[in-house]
Amino acid sequence: MSGVERYGHGGDRWTAGEMFARSADTFIDFSANINPLGPPDAVMRVLREALEDKGAPVLTRYPDPRARNLKRALAKRYGLSEECLMIGNGGAELIDLVNAAVRPSRVGVMTPSFAEYEASARKRGQETVYLPTEEREGFQPEPEALFKWVRTVDLAYLGHPNNPTGLTIPYRQLLAVAEEAAIAGTVLVIDEAFLDFVPDGQAHSLLSRLMDFPTTVLLRSMTKFYALPGLRLGWGVASPDWIRRIEAHQVSWSINGLAQLAGEAALTDQFFEKATHRWLSVERDFLMDGLQKLSGVRPIPGEVNYFLLKLDSSVLEGSAGVSRRLQKALGERGILIRDCSTYPGLDDTYVRVAVRSRKENALLLQKLEEVLEKGEVF
Ligand SMILES: Cc1ncc(COP(=O)(O)O)c(C=O)c1O
């Protein structure tokens, strides 16, 4: 694969720097969906104290191989039993570890969705079975097709909310698909990496009902909402039996000491959560409004901190590679966006942008207008 996403993801300012002849640090990054308010003060305080502690034991000692304190904090916060919890070096590690534990022949992946689901299958030579969704159907799977797909595979991944559409799966449908998976003996991974951004997100999750669904695994990430992608931290919930089987594949000390401390501290900062929801409701409307006023792009209303944008095909006639060219035109101006043509199920008329601070969102709108009006892309 070529292009800024050649290593599979947004947020790669190093590759973008090489491609657009700029220093990696100079981009405003709309291609990774990281909360611009973070990390929370409580996290920064704990990390600073840990590093300044005489001899910096957090660095000079091995981390707790069981991440006990963090598991305890998560169990308390979400009313779970510790034996139902696992911690990962990012949600990405857990996505892969589930595959290692299940050893499926056929892996179900909805399209479009996060690249790591399919990557975990591809590297092990497993067959991928797609569940296509279409924009004209609101990127929601047709229920019968969803149930059939779940019955057909050994392991299935659903993004909830999904990346890159930003859409959740209706709760009733989640319940039904988890039930279907249990009957079929399919392991169903519901990836809730972005659920914290959804107001009242817990009400949309199967978390409190998970023990009714012995083959369902829920995954969460702490890197997006708490702005810790450089530290790497995620967690998951499943039956104690599945937790043991999944953890058996994890490399020892996978969760470093700083990440464990940061995770515990993040859970205590409820002011940060409220501030994030306030910021997001205001800035998402601001960005949506501005995007809707631009000709040539159409934002798809999602529920989280990013938008999938459809580039207007009437303007695009005969112009291949438009998402790449829009990314380049903005990249040269110091703005990094996600070219979505690399997602199975999407084409070069889709890009994705994160919601950031007011100043940054206004700059994105201004640069988009400049590029679209100059006709550099179309
Ligand atoms: C849907 C989804 N799940 C999981 C992840 C992995 O996140 P992390 O490994 O940083 O926790 C990402 C990262 O972009 C994602 O988009």
mmCIF file of C-alpha atoms and ligand atoms in Angstrom:
data_model
loop_
_atom_site.group_PDB
_atom_site.id
_atom_site.type_symbol
_atom_site.label_atom_id
_atom_site.label_comp_id
_atom_site.label_asym_id
_atom_site.label_seq_id
_atom_site.Cartn_x
_atom_site.Cartn_y
_atom_site.Cartn_z
ATOM 1 C CA MET A 1 0.000 0.000 0.000
ATOM 2 C CA SER A 2 1.209 3.520 -0.720
ATOM 3 C CA GLY A 3 -0.035 6.827 0.675
ATOM 4 C CA VAL A 4 -0.152 8.244 4.178
ATOM 5 C CA GLU A 5 -2.088 5.159 5.406
ATOM 6 C CA ARG A 6 0.530 2.702 4.148
ATOM 7 C CA TYR A 7 0.936 1.322 7.695
ATOM 8 C CA GLY A 8 -2.808 0.890 8.041
ATOM 9 C CA HIS A 9 -4.017 3.892 10.042
ATOM 10 C CA GLY A 10 -4.575 7.596 10.460
ATOM 11 C CA GLY A 11 -2.408 9.573 12.871
ATOM 12 C CA ASP A 12 0.787 8.721 11.001
ATOM 13 C CA ARG A 13 2.355 12.191 10.949
ATOM 14 C CA TRP A 14 5.782 10.687 10.233
ATOM 15 C CA THR A 15 4.752 9.196 6.888
ATOM 16 C CA ALA A 16 2.757 12.368 6.127
ATOM 17 C CA GLY A 17 5.868 14.428 6.916
ATOM 18 C CA GLU A 18 7.886 12.440 4.391
ATOM 19 C CA MET A 19 5.163 12.707 1.745
ATOM 20 C CA PHE A 20 4.343 16.385 2.130
ATOM 21 C CA ALA A 21 7.884 17.588 2.890
ATOM 22 C CA ARG A 22 7.051 18.992 6.334
ATOM 23 C CA SER A 23 8.230 18.235 9.812
ATOM 24 C CA ALA A 24 6.013 15.610 11.488
ATOM 25 C CA ASP A 25 5.346 17.992 14.400
ATOM 26 C CA THR A 26 3.825 20.739 12.277
ATOM 27 C CA PHE A 27 0.568 18.994 11.318
ATOM 28 C CA ILE A 28 -2.772 19.595 12.955
ATOM 29 C CA ASP A 29 -3.945 16.033 12.995
ATOM 30 C CA PHE A 30 -7.582 15.447 12.028
ATOM 31 C CA SER A 31 -6.736 11.925 10.855
ATOM 32 C CA ALA A 32 -6.631 10.330 14.338
ATOM 33 C CA ASN A 33 -9.644 10.792 16.623
ATOM 34 C CA ILE A 34 -8.019 11.943 19.832
ATOM 35 C CA ASN A 35 -9.733 14.109 22.449
ATOM 36 C CA PRO A 36 -8.044 17.534 22.215
ATOM 37 C CA LEU A 37 -8.870 18.289 25.893
ATOM 38 C CA GLY A 38 -6.661 15.490 27.136
ATOM 39 C CA PRO A 39 -4.815 13.973 28.781
ATOM 40 C CA PRO A 40 -6.797 14.725 31.972
ATOM 41 C CA ASP A 41 -5.027 16.774 34.657
ATOM 42 C CA ALA A 42 -5.269 13.846 37.075
ATOM 43 C CA VAL A 43 -3.282 11.703 34.635
ATOM 44 C CA MET A 44 -0.582 14.314 34.054
ATOM 45 C CA ARG A 45 -0.191 14.814 37.813
ATOM 46 C CA VAL A 46 0.249 11.111 38.506
ATOM 47 C CA LEU A 47 2.717 10.652 35.642
ATOM 48 C CA ARG A 48 4.794 13.653 36.715
ATOM 49 C CA GLU A 49 4.879 12.470 40.330
ATOM 50 C CA ALA A 50 5.829 8.954 39.261
ATOM 51 C CA LEU A 51 8.720 10.191 37.121
ATOM 52 C CA GLU A 52 9.946 12.611 39.774
ATOM 53 C CA ASP A 53 9.772 10.006 42.544
ATOM 54 C CA LYS A 54 13.328 9.345 43.737
ATOM 55 C CA GLY A 55 14.860 6.627 41.570
ATOM 56 C CA ALA A 56 11.693 6.650 39.396
ATOM 57 C CA PRO A 57 10.600 3.148 40.466
ATOM 58 C CA VAL A 58 7.907 3.187 37.779
ATOM 59 C CA LEU A 59 10.776 2.960 35.295
ATOM 60 C CA THR A 60 13.263 0.868 37.219
ATOM 61 C CA ARG A 61 10.822 -1.839 38.367
ATOM 62 C CA TYR A 62 8.831 -4.277 36.278
ATOM 63 C CA PRO A 63 5.169 -3.328 36.017
ATOM 64 C CA ASP A 64 2.534 -5.472 37.738
ATOM 65 C CA PRO A 65 2.090 -8.349 35.266
ATOM 66 C CA ARG A 66 -1.576 -8.596 36.264
ATOM 67 C CA ALA A 67 -2.279 -4.809 36.279
ATOM 68 C CA ARG A 68 -4.116 -5.477 39.553
ATOM 69 C CA ASN A 69 -4.751 -1.883 40.645
ATOM 70 C CA LEU A 70 -6.115 -0.900 37.263
ATOM 71 C CA LYS A 71 -8.345 -3.957 37.093
ATOM 72 C CA ARG A 72 -9.616 -3.168 40.589
ATOM 73 C CA ALA A 73 -10.359 0.441 39.585
ATOM 74 C CA LEU A 74 -12.201 -0.645 36.434
ATOM 75 C CA ALA A 75 -14.148 -3.320 38.317
ATOM 76 C CA LYS A 76 -15.272 -0.738 40.870
ATOM 77 C CA ARG A 77 -16.131 1.902 38.307
ATOM 78 C CA TYR A 78 -18.185 -0.404 36.068
ATOM 79 C CA GLY A 79 -19.560 -2.805 38.696
ATOM 80 C CA LEU A 80 -17.714 -5.811 37.254
ATOM 81 C CA SER A 81 -15.878 -8.746 38.704
ATOM 82 C CA GLU A 82 -12.081 -8.496 38.251
ATOM 83 C CA GLU A 83 -11.914 -11.958 36.736
ATOM 84 C CA CYS A 84 -14.051 -10.721 33.840
ATOM 85 C CA LEU A 85 -11.507 -8.031 32.937
ATOM 86 C CA MET A 86 -8.377 -7.969 30.817
ATOM 87 C CA ILE A 87 -6.035 -5.070 30.062
ATOM 88 C CA GLY A 88 -4.323 -4.503 26.732
ATOM 89 C CA ASN A 89 -1.495 -2.524 25.253
ATOM 90 C CA GLY A 90 -4.165 -0.498 23.479
ATOM 91 C CA GLY A 91 -7.452 -1.916 22.246
ATOM 92 C CA ALA A 92 -5.474 -2.987 19.178
ATOM 93 C CA GLU A 93 -3.588 -5.620 21.166
ATOM 94 C CA LEU A 94 -6.842 -7.093 22.472
ATOM 95 C CA ILE A 95 -8.366 -7.239 18.986
ATOM 96 C CA ASP A 96 -5.434 -9.425 17.980
ATOM 97 C CA LEU A 97 -5.295 -11.487 21.180
ATOM 98 C CA VAL A 98 -8.924 -12.534 20.803
ATOM 99 C CA ASN A 99 -8.073 -13.933 17.394
ATOM 100 C CA ALA A 100 -5.038 -15.750 18.841
ATOM 101 C CA ALA A 101 -7.245 -17.347 21.516
ATOM 102 C CA VAL A 102 -10.170 -18.278 19.258
ATOM 103 C CA ARG A 103 -8.056 -19.672 16.386
ATOM 104 C CA PRO A 104 -10.876 -19.151 13.879
ATOM 105 C CA SER A 105 -10.957 -20.407 10.292
ATOM 106 C CA ARG A 106 -13.392 -17.703 9.202
ATOM 107 C CA VAL A 107 -13.377 -14.161 10.569
ATOM 108 C CA GLY A 108 -16.357 -11.853 10.078
ATOM 109 C CA VAL A 109 -15.704 -8.196 9.389
ATOM 110 C CA MET A 110 -18.340 -5.577 8.663
ATOM 111 C CA THR A 111 -17.402 -3.128 5.916
ATOM 112 C CA PRO A 112 -16.369 -0.418 6.240
ATOM 113 C CA SER A 113 -14.714 -0.877 9.644
ATOM 114 C CA PHE A 114 -11.423 -0.637 11.553
ATOM 115 C CA ALA A 115 -8.518 -2.246 9.677
ATOM 116 C CA GLU A 116 -7.113 -4.274 12.598
ATOM 117 C CA TYR A 117 -10.028 -6.754 12.564
ATOM 118 C CA GLU A 118 -9.123 -7.956 9.113
ATOM 119 C CA ALA A 119 -5.376 -7.557 9.695
ATOM 120 C CA SER A 120 -5.527 -10.034 12.597
ATOM 121 C CA ALA A 121 -7.095 -12.599 10.228
ATOM 122 C CA ARG A 122 -4.890 -11.873 7.231
ATOM 123 C CA LYS A 123 -1.609 -12.359 9.057
ATOM 124 C CA ARG A 124 -2.728 -15.828 10.176
ATOM 125 C CA GLY A 125 -3.957 -16.840 6.729
ATOM 126 C CA GLN A 126 -7.601 -16.998 7.853
ATOM 127 C CA GLU A 127 -10.527 -16.329 5.551
ATOM 128 C CA THR A 128 -12.301 -12.971 5.971
ATOM 129 C CA VAL A 129 -16.068 -12.923 5.496
ATOM 130 C CA TYR A 130 -17.378 -9.415 4.847
ATOM 131 C CA LEU A 131 -20.721 -8.049 5.994
ATOM 132 C CA PRO A 132 -21.190 -5.106 3.626
ATOM 133 C CA THR A 133 -23.106 -1.988 4.651
ATOM 134 C CA GLU A 134 -24.129 0.813 2.310
ATOM 135 C CA GLU A 135 -24.373 4.548 2.754
ATOM 136 C CA ARG A 136 -27.888 4.556 1.300
ATOM 137 C CA GLU A 137 -28.933 2.247 4.161
ATOM 138 C CA GLY A 138 -27.290 4.446 6.752
ATOM 139 C CA PHE A 139 -24.292 2.069 6.979
ATOM 140 C CA GLN A 140 -26.448 -0.288 9.060
ATOM 141 C CA PRO A 141 -26.406 -4.013 8.289
ATOM 142 C CA GLU A 142 -29.660 -5.600 7.248
ATOM 143 C CA PRO A 143 -30.740 -7.703 10.309
ATOM 144 C CA GLU A 144 -31.160 -11.020 8.480
ATOM 145 C CA ALA A 145 -27.789 -10.591 6.754
ATOM 146 C CA LEU A 146 -26.196 -9.760 10.111
ATOM 147 C CA PHE A 147 -27.541 -12.888 11.791
ATOM 148 C CA LYS A 148 -26.607 -15.095 8.880
ATOM 149 C CA TRP A 149 -23.082 -13.647 8.834
ATOM 150 C CA VAL A 150 -22.642 -14.284 12.564
ATOM 151 C CA ARG A 151 -23.702 -17.894 12.088
ATOM 152 C CA THR A 152 -21.280 -18.360 9.201
ATOM 153 C CA VAL A 153 -18.038 -17.362 10.960
ATOM 154 C CA ASP A 154 -16.080 -18.463 14.052
ATOM 155 C CA LEU A 155 -15.157 -14.963 15.164
ATOM 156 C CA ALA A 156 -16.957 -11.708 14.274
ATOM 157 C CA TYR A 157 -16.032 -8.072 14.927
ATOM 158 C CA LEU A 158 -18.496 -5.189 15.199
ATOM 159 C CA GLY A 159 -17.504 -1.568 15.828
ATOM 160 C CA HIS A 160 -19.938 0.125 18.214
ATOM 161 C CA PRO A 161 -19.641 2.981 17.369
ATOM 162 C CA ASN A 162 -18.089 1.930 14.126
ATOM 163 C CA ASN A 163 -14.955 3.467 12.650
ATOM 164 C CA PRO A 164 -15.058 5.280 10.180
ATOM 165 C CA THR A 165 -18.838 5.921 10.147
ATOM 166 C CA GLY A 166 -19.208 7.002 13.786
ATOM 167 C CA LEU A 167 -22.492 5.088 14.047
ATOM 168 C CA THR A 168 -23.684 2.823 16.854
ATOM 169 C CA ILE A 169 -25.679 -0.363 16.417
ATOM 170 C CA PRO A 170 -29.217 -0.139 17.858
ATOM 171 C CA TYR A 171 -29.301 -1.768 21.314
ATOM 172 C CA ARG A 172 -32.011 -4.294 20.415
ATOM 173 C CA GLN A 173 -29.984 -5.426 17.461
ATOM 174 C CA LEU A 174 -26.881 -5.821 19.641
ATOM 175 C CA LEU A 175 -28.819 -8.006 22.046
ATOM 176 C CA ALA A 176 -30.179 -10.092 19.190
ATOM 177 C CA VAL A 177 -26.810 -10.569 17.524
ATOM 178 C CA ALA A 178 -25.097 -11.487 20.812
ATOM 179 C CA GLU A 179 -27.819 -14.067 21.392
ATOM 180 C CA GLU A 180 -27.408 -15.436 17.879
ATOM 181 C CA ALA A 181 -23.620 -15.636 18.391
ATOM 182 C CA ALA A 182 -24.094 -17.581 21.633
ATOM 183 C CA ILE A 183 -26.413 -20.079 19.914
ATOM 184 C CA ALA A 184 -24.027 -20.512 16.980
ATOM 185 C CA GLY A 185 -20.913 -20.709 19.206
ATOM 186 C CA THR A 186 -19.382 -17.728 17.371
ATOM 187 C CA VAL A 187 -17.156 -15.418 19.385
ATOM 188 C CA LEU A 188 -18.518 -11.898 18.897
ATOM 189 C CA VAL A 189 -16.230 -8.939 19.603
ATOM 190 C CA ILE A 190 -18.045 -5.652 20.149
ATOM 191 C CA ASP A 191 -15.424 -2.953 19.876
ATOM 192 C CA GLU A 192 -16.501 0.041 21.963
ATOM 193 C CA ALA A 193 -13.266 2.016 21.567
ATOM 194 C CA PHE A 194 -15.221 5.249 20.972
ATOM 195 C CA LEU A 195 -18.285 4.627 23.145
ATOM 196 C CA ASP A 196 -17.090 6.995 25.893
ATOM 197 C CA PHE A 197 -17.711 9.871 23.468
ATOM 198 C CA VAL A 198 -21.398 9.004 23.092
ATOM 199 C CA PRO A 199 -23.504 10.869 25.652
ATOM 200 C CA ASP A 200 -24.956 8.274 28.008
ATOM 201 C CA GLY A 201 -22.803 5.717 26.211
ATOM 202 C CA GLN A 202 -23.117 3.089 28.952
ATOM 203 C CA ALA A 203 -26.836 2.798 28.174
ATOM 204 C CA HIS A 204 -25.888 1.720 24.638
ATOM 205 C CA SER A 205 -23.508 -1.015 25.830
ATOM 206 C CA LEU A 206 -24.072 -4.688 26.622
ATOM 207 C CA LEU A 207 -21.606 -4.300 29.502
ATOM 208 C CA SER A 208 -24.119 -4.874 32.282
ATOM 209 C CA ARG A 209 -25.693 -7.831 30.425
ATOM 210 C CA LEU A 210 -22.483 -9.471 29.248
ATOM 211 C CA MET A 211 -22.688 -12.517 31.491
ATOM 212 C CA ASP A 212 -25.895 -13.475 29.610
ATOM 213 C CA PHE A 213 -23.797 -13.839 26.448
ATOM 214 C CA PRO A 214 -20.937 -16.275 27.058
ATOM 215 C CA THR A 215 -19.375 -15.874 23.598
ATOM 216 C CA THR A 216 -19.373 -12.057 23.500
ATOM 217 C CA VAL A 217 -16.251 -10.004 24.243
ATOM 218 C CA LEU A 218 -16.438 -6.234 24.780
ATOM 219 C CA LEU A 219 -13.405 -4.061 24.084
ATOM 220 C CA ARG A 220 -12.697 -0.497 25.181
ATOM 221 C CA SER A 221 -9.820 1.866 24.512
ATOM 222 C CA MET A 222 -8.437 4.519 26.848
ATOM 223 C CA THR A 223 -6.271 6.099 24.165
ATOM 224 C CA LYS A 224 -8.901 8.175 22.377
ATOM 225 C CA PHE A 225 -11.115 9.613 25.102
ATOM 226 C CA TYR A 226 -8.216 10.228 27.508
ATOM 227 C CA ALA A 227 -5.764 11.193 24.739
ATOM 228 C CA LEU A 228 -3.116 8.567 25.528
ATOM 229 C CA PRO A 229 -2.338 6.915 22.173
ATOM 230 C CA GLY A 230 1.386 7.206 22.838
ATOM 231 C CA LEU A 231 1.110 5.299 26.144
ATOM 232 C CA ARG A 232 -1.204 2.550 24.747
ATOM 233 C CA LEU A 233 -4.030 1.306 26.955
ATOM 234 C CA GLY A 234 -7.228 -0.642 26.437
ATOM 235 C CA TRP A 235 -9.384 -3.099 28.351
ATOM 236 C CA GLY A 236 -11.883 -5.807 27.677
ATOM 237 C CA VAL A 237 -14.680 -7.729 29.361
ATOM 238 C CA ALA A 238 -15.698 -11.337 28.819
ATOM 239 C CA SER A 239 -16.533 -14.485 30.762
ATOM 240 C CA PRO A 240 -13.733 -15.536 33.171
ATOM 241 C CA ASP A 241 -13.094 -18.536 30.944
ATOM 242 C CA TRP A 242 -12.535 -16.420 27.836
ATOM 243 C CA ILE A 243 -10.445 -13.905 29.801
ATOM 244 C CA ARG A 244 -8.081 -16.720 30.870
ATOM 245 C CA ARG A 245 -7.838 -18.063 27.346
ATOM 246 C CA ILE A 246 -7.187 -14.633 25.820
ATOM 247 C CA GLU A 247 -4.661 -13.538 28.459
ATOM 248 C CA ALA A 248 -2.731 -16.789 27.937
ATOM 249 C CA HIS A 249 -1.585 -15.353 24.582
ATOM 250 C CA GLN A 250 -0.420 -12.011 25.961
ATOM 251 C CA VAL A 251 3.285 -11.182 26.145
ATOM 252 C CA SER A 252 4.451 -10.725 29.752
ATOM 253 C CA TRP A 253 4.513 -7.111 31.013
ATOM 254 C CA SER A 254 2.645 -5.930 27.955
ATOM 255 C CA ILE A 255 1.054 -3.059 29.903
ATOM 256 C CA ASN A 256 3.805 -0.701 31.015
ATOM 257 C CA GLY A 257 3.863 0.898 34.468
ATOM 258 C CA LEU A 258 3.108 4.435 33.298
ATOM 259 C CA ALA A 259 0.073 3.256 31.337
ATOM 260 C CA GLN A 260 -1.264 1.381 34.372
ATOM 261 C CA LEU A 261 -0.927 4.478 36.568
ATOM 262 C CA ALA A 262 -2.448 6.714 33.890
ATOM 263 C CA GLY A 263 -5.444 4.410 33.496
ATOM 264 C CA GLU A 264 -6.198 4.410 37.208
ATOM 265 C CA ALA A 265 -5.916 8.199 37.406
ATOM 266 C CA ALA A 266 -8.073 8.751 34.311
ATOM 267 C CA LEU A 267 -10.961 6.875 35.896
ATOM 268 C CA THR A 268 -11.011 9.287 38.830
ATOM 269 C CA ASP A 269 -11.362 12.444 36.724
ATOM 270 C CA GLN A 270 -15.106 12.876 36.253
ATOM 271 C CA PHE A 271 -14.748 16.586 35.602
ATOM 272 C CA PHE A 272 -12.795 15.658 32.460
ATOM 273 C CA GLU A 273 -15.629 13.459 31.228
ATOM 274 C CA LYS A 274 -18.193 16.225 31.667
ATOM 275 C CA ALA A 275 -15.920 18.778 30.007
ATOM 276 C CA THR A 276 -15.380 16.416 27.070
ATOM 277 C CA HIS A 277 -19.105 15.933 26.483
ATOM 278 C CA ARG A 278 -19.681 19.697 26.680
ATOM 279 C CA TRP A 279 -16.864 20.405 24.209
ATOM 280 C CA LEU A 280 -18.001 17.691 21.824
ATOM 281 C CA SER A 281 -21.638 18.728 21.638
ATOM 282 C CA VAL A 282 -20.658 22.327 20.816
ATOM 283 C CA GLU A 283 -17.773 21.616 18.442
ATOM 284 C CA ARG A 284 -19.456 18.805 16.560
ATOM 285 C CA ASP A 285 -22.348 21.157 15.725
ATOM 286 C CA PHE A 286 -19.929 23.909 14.744
ATOM 287 C CA LEU A 287 -17.959 21.642 12.430
ATOM 288 C CA MET A 288 -21.077 19.985 11.007
ATOM 289 C CA ASP A 289 -22.580 23.389 10.247
ATOM 290 C CA GLY A 290 -19.436 24.617 8.549
ATOM 291 C CA LEU A 291 -19.019 21.414 6.526
ATOM 292 C CA GLN A 292 -22.625 21.539 5.359
ATOM 293 C CA LYS A 293 -22.032 25.020 3.967
ATOM 294 C CA LEU A 294 -19.119 23.895 1.795
ATOM 295 C CA SER A 295 -19.830 22.745 -1.716
ATOM 296 C CA GLY A 296 -18.257 19.449 -2.723
ATOM 297 C CA VAL A 297 -18.342 17.717 0.688
ATOM 298 C CA ARG A 298 -21.209 16.175 2.613
ATOM 299 C CA PRO A 299 -20.708 15.138 6.252
ATOM 300 C CA ILE A 300 -22.407 11.931 7.382
ATOM 301 C CA PRO A 301 -23.882 12.633 10.809
ATOM 302 C CA GLY A 302 -22.228 10.314 13.343
ATOM 303 C CA GLU A 303 -22.467 10.079 17.107
ATOM 304 C CA VAL A 304 -18.829 10.530 18.103
ATOM 305 C CA ASN A 305 -15.776 12.758 17.730
ATOM 306 C CA TYR A 306 -15.240 12.318 13.990
ATOM 307 C CA PHE A 307 -17.136 12.620 10.724
ATOM 308 C CA LEU A 308 -17.038 10.565 7.606
ATOM 309 C CA LEU A 309 -17.236 12.976 4.654
ATOM 310 C CA LYS A 310 -18.614 12.081 1.267
ATOM 311 C CA LEU A 311 -16.981 14.002 -1.543
ATOM 312 C CA ASP A 312 -19.644 15.047 -3.984
ATOM 313 C CA SER A 313 -19.633 12.731 -6.968
ATOM 314 C CA SER A 314 -21.359 15.232 -9.279
ATOM 315 C CA VAL A 315 -18.347 17.499 -8.943
ATOM 316 C CA LEU A 316 -16.037 14.549 -9.197
ATOM 317 C CA GLU A 317 -16.932 13.064 -12.516
ATOM 318 C CA GLY A 318 -13.920 11.565 -14.204
ATOM 319 C CA SER A 319 -11.606 12.541 -11.399
ATOM 320 C CA ALA A 320 -10.104 9.465 -9.762
ATOM 321 C CA GLY A 321 -8.118 9.583 -6.545
ATOM 322 C CA VAL A 322 -9.953 12.608 -5.202
ATOM 323 C CA SER A 323 -9.673 11.634 -1.514
ATOM 324 C CA ARG A 324 -5.908 11.281 -1.960
ATOM 325 C CA ARG A 325 -5.696 14.638 -3.713
ATOM 326 C CA LEU A 326 -7.757 16.387 -1.056
ATOM 327 C CA GLN A 327 -5.509 14.855 1.604
ATOM 328 C CA LYS A 328 -2.431 16.058 -0.255
ATOM 329 C CA ALA A 329 -3.735 19.600 -0.808
ATOM 330 C CA LEU A 330 -4.559 19.902 2.911
ATOM 331 C CA GLY A 331 -1.414 18.063 4.001
ATOM 332 C CA GLU A 332 0.740 20.598 2.206
ATOM 333 C CA ARG A 333 -1.095 23.250 4.238
ATOM 334 C CA GLY A 334 -0.329 21.463 7.523
ATOM 335 C CA ILE A 335 -3.727 19.774 7.956
ATOM 336 C CA LEU A 336 -3.817 15.983 8.103
ATOM 337 C CA ILE A 337 -7.040 14.123 7.239
ATOM 338 C CA ARG A 338 -7.795 10.405 6.749
ATOM 339 C CA ASP A 339 -8.105 9.185 3.180
ATOM 340 C CA CYS A 340 -10.792 6.488 3.471
ATOM 341 C CA SER A 341 -10.234 4.867 0.076
ATOM 342 C CA THR A 342 -8.182 2.211 1.889
ATOM 343 C CA TYR A 343 -11.244 0.945 3.808
ATOM 344 C CA PRO A 344 -12.821 -2.102 2.158
ATOM 345 C CA GLY A 345 -16.380 -0.992 1.372
ATOM 346 C CA LEU A 346 -15.474 2.651 0.698
ATOM 347 C CA ASP A 347 -13.880 4.309 -2.312
ATOM 348 C CA ASP A 348 -11.938 7.440 -3.127
ATOM 349 C CA THR A 349 -14.948 9.674 -2.501
ATOM 350 C CA TYR A 350 -14.663 9.374 1.285
ATOM 351 C CA VAL A 351 -12.405 11.015 3.866
ATOM 352 C CA ARG A 352 -12.662 11.243 7.660
ATOM 353 C CA VAL A 353 -11.977 14.189 9.944
ATOM 354 C CA ALA A 354 -11.825 14.394 13.740
ATOM 355 C CA VAL A 355 -13.552 17.075 15.800
ATOM 356 C CA ARG A 356 -10.898 19.220 17.460
ATOM 357 C CA SER A 357 -10.717 22.612 19.237
ATOM 358 C CA ARG A 358 -12.698 25.621 17.938
ATOM 359 C CA LYS A 359 -9.551 27.256 16.549
ATOM 360 C CA GLU A 360 -8.465 24.088 14.769
ATOM 361 C CA ASN A 361 -11.943 23.285 13.446
ATOM 362 C CA ALA A 362 -12.234 26.814 12.059
ATOM 363 C CA LEU A 363 -8.852 26.406 10.379
ATOM 364 C CA LEU A 364 -9.917 23.095 8.832
ATOM 365 C CA LEU A 365 -13.046 24.734 7.409
ATOM 366 C CA GLN A 366 -11.054 27.669 6.084
ATOM 367 C CA LYS A 367 -8.443 25.434 4.412
ATOM 368 C CA LEU A 368 -11.107 23.147 2.988
ATOM 369 C CA GLU A 369 -12.906 26.115 1.482
ATOM 370 C CA GLU A 370 -9.654 27.445 0.061
ATOM 371 C CA VAL A 371 -8.745 24.117 -1.528
ATOM 372 C CA LEU A 372 -12.241 23.384 -2.877
ATOM 373 C CA GLU A 373 -12.691 26.883 -4.289
ATOM 374 C CA LYS A 374 -9.301 26.916 -5.928
ATOM 375 C CA GLY A 375 -10.383 23.736 -7.677
ATOM 376 C CA GLU A 376 -7.146 22.031 -6.646
ATOM 377 C CA VAL A 377 -8.911 18.805 -5.897
ATOM 378 C CA PHE A 378 -11.784 18.517 -8.297
HETATM 379 C C1 LIG B 1 -12.542 1.181 16.272
HETATM 380 C C2 LIG B 1 -11.195 1.123 16.902
HETATM 381 N N1 LIG B 1 -10.932 0.167 17.791
HETATM 382 C C3 LIG B 1 -9.737 0.060 18.393
HETATM 383 C C4 LIG B 1 -8.726 0.953 18.103
HETATM 384 C C5 LIG B 1 -7.404 0.755 18.779
HETATM 385 O O1 LIG B 1 -7.130 1.795 19.647
HETATM 386 P P1 LIG B 1 -5.935 1.709 20.664
HETATM 387 O O2 LIG B 1 -5.113 0.510 20.321
HETATM 388 O O3 LIG B 1 -5.182 2.977 20.499
HETATM 389 O O4 LIG B 1 -6.579 1.575 22.013
HETATM 390 C C6 LIG B 1 -8.936 1.969 17.172
HETATM 391 C C7 LIG B 1 -7.871 2.913 16.816
HETATM 392 O O5 LIG B 1 -7.998 3.738 15.956
HETATM 393 C C8 LIG B 1 -10.202 2.049 16.552
HETATM 394 O O6 LIG B 1 -10.471 3.002 15.651
#
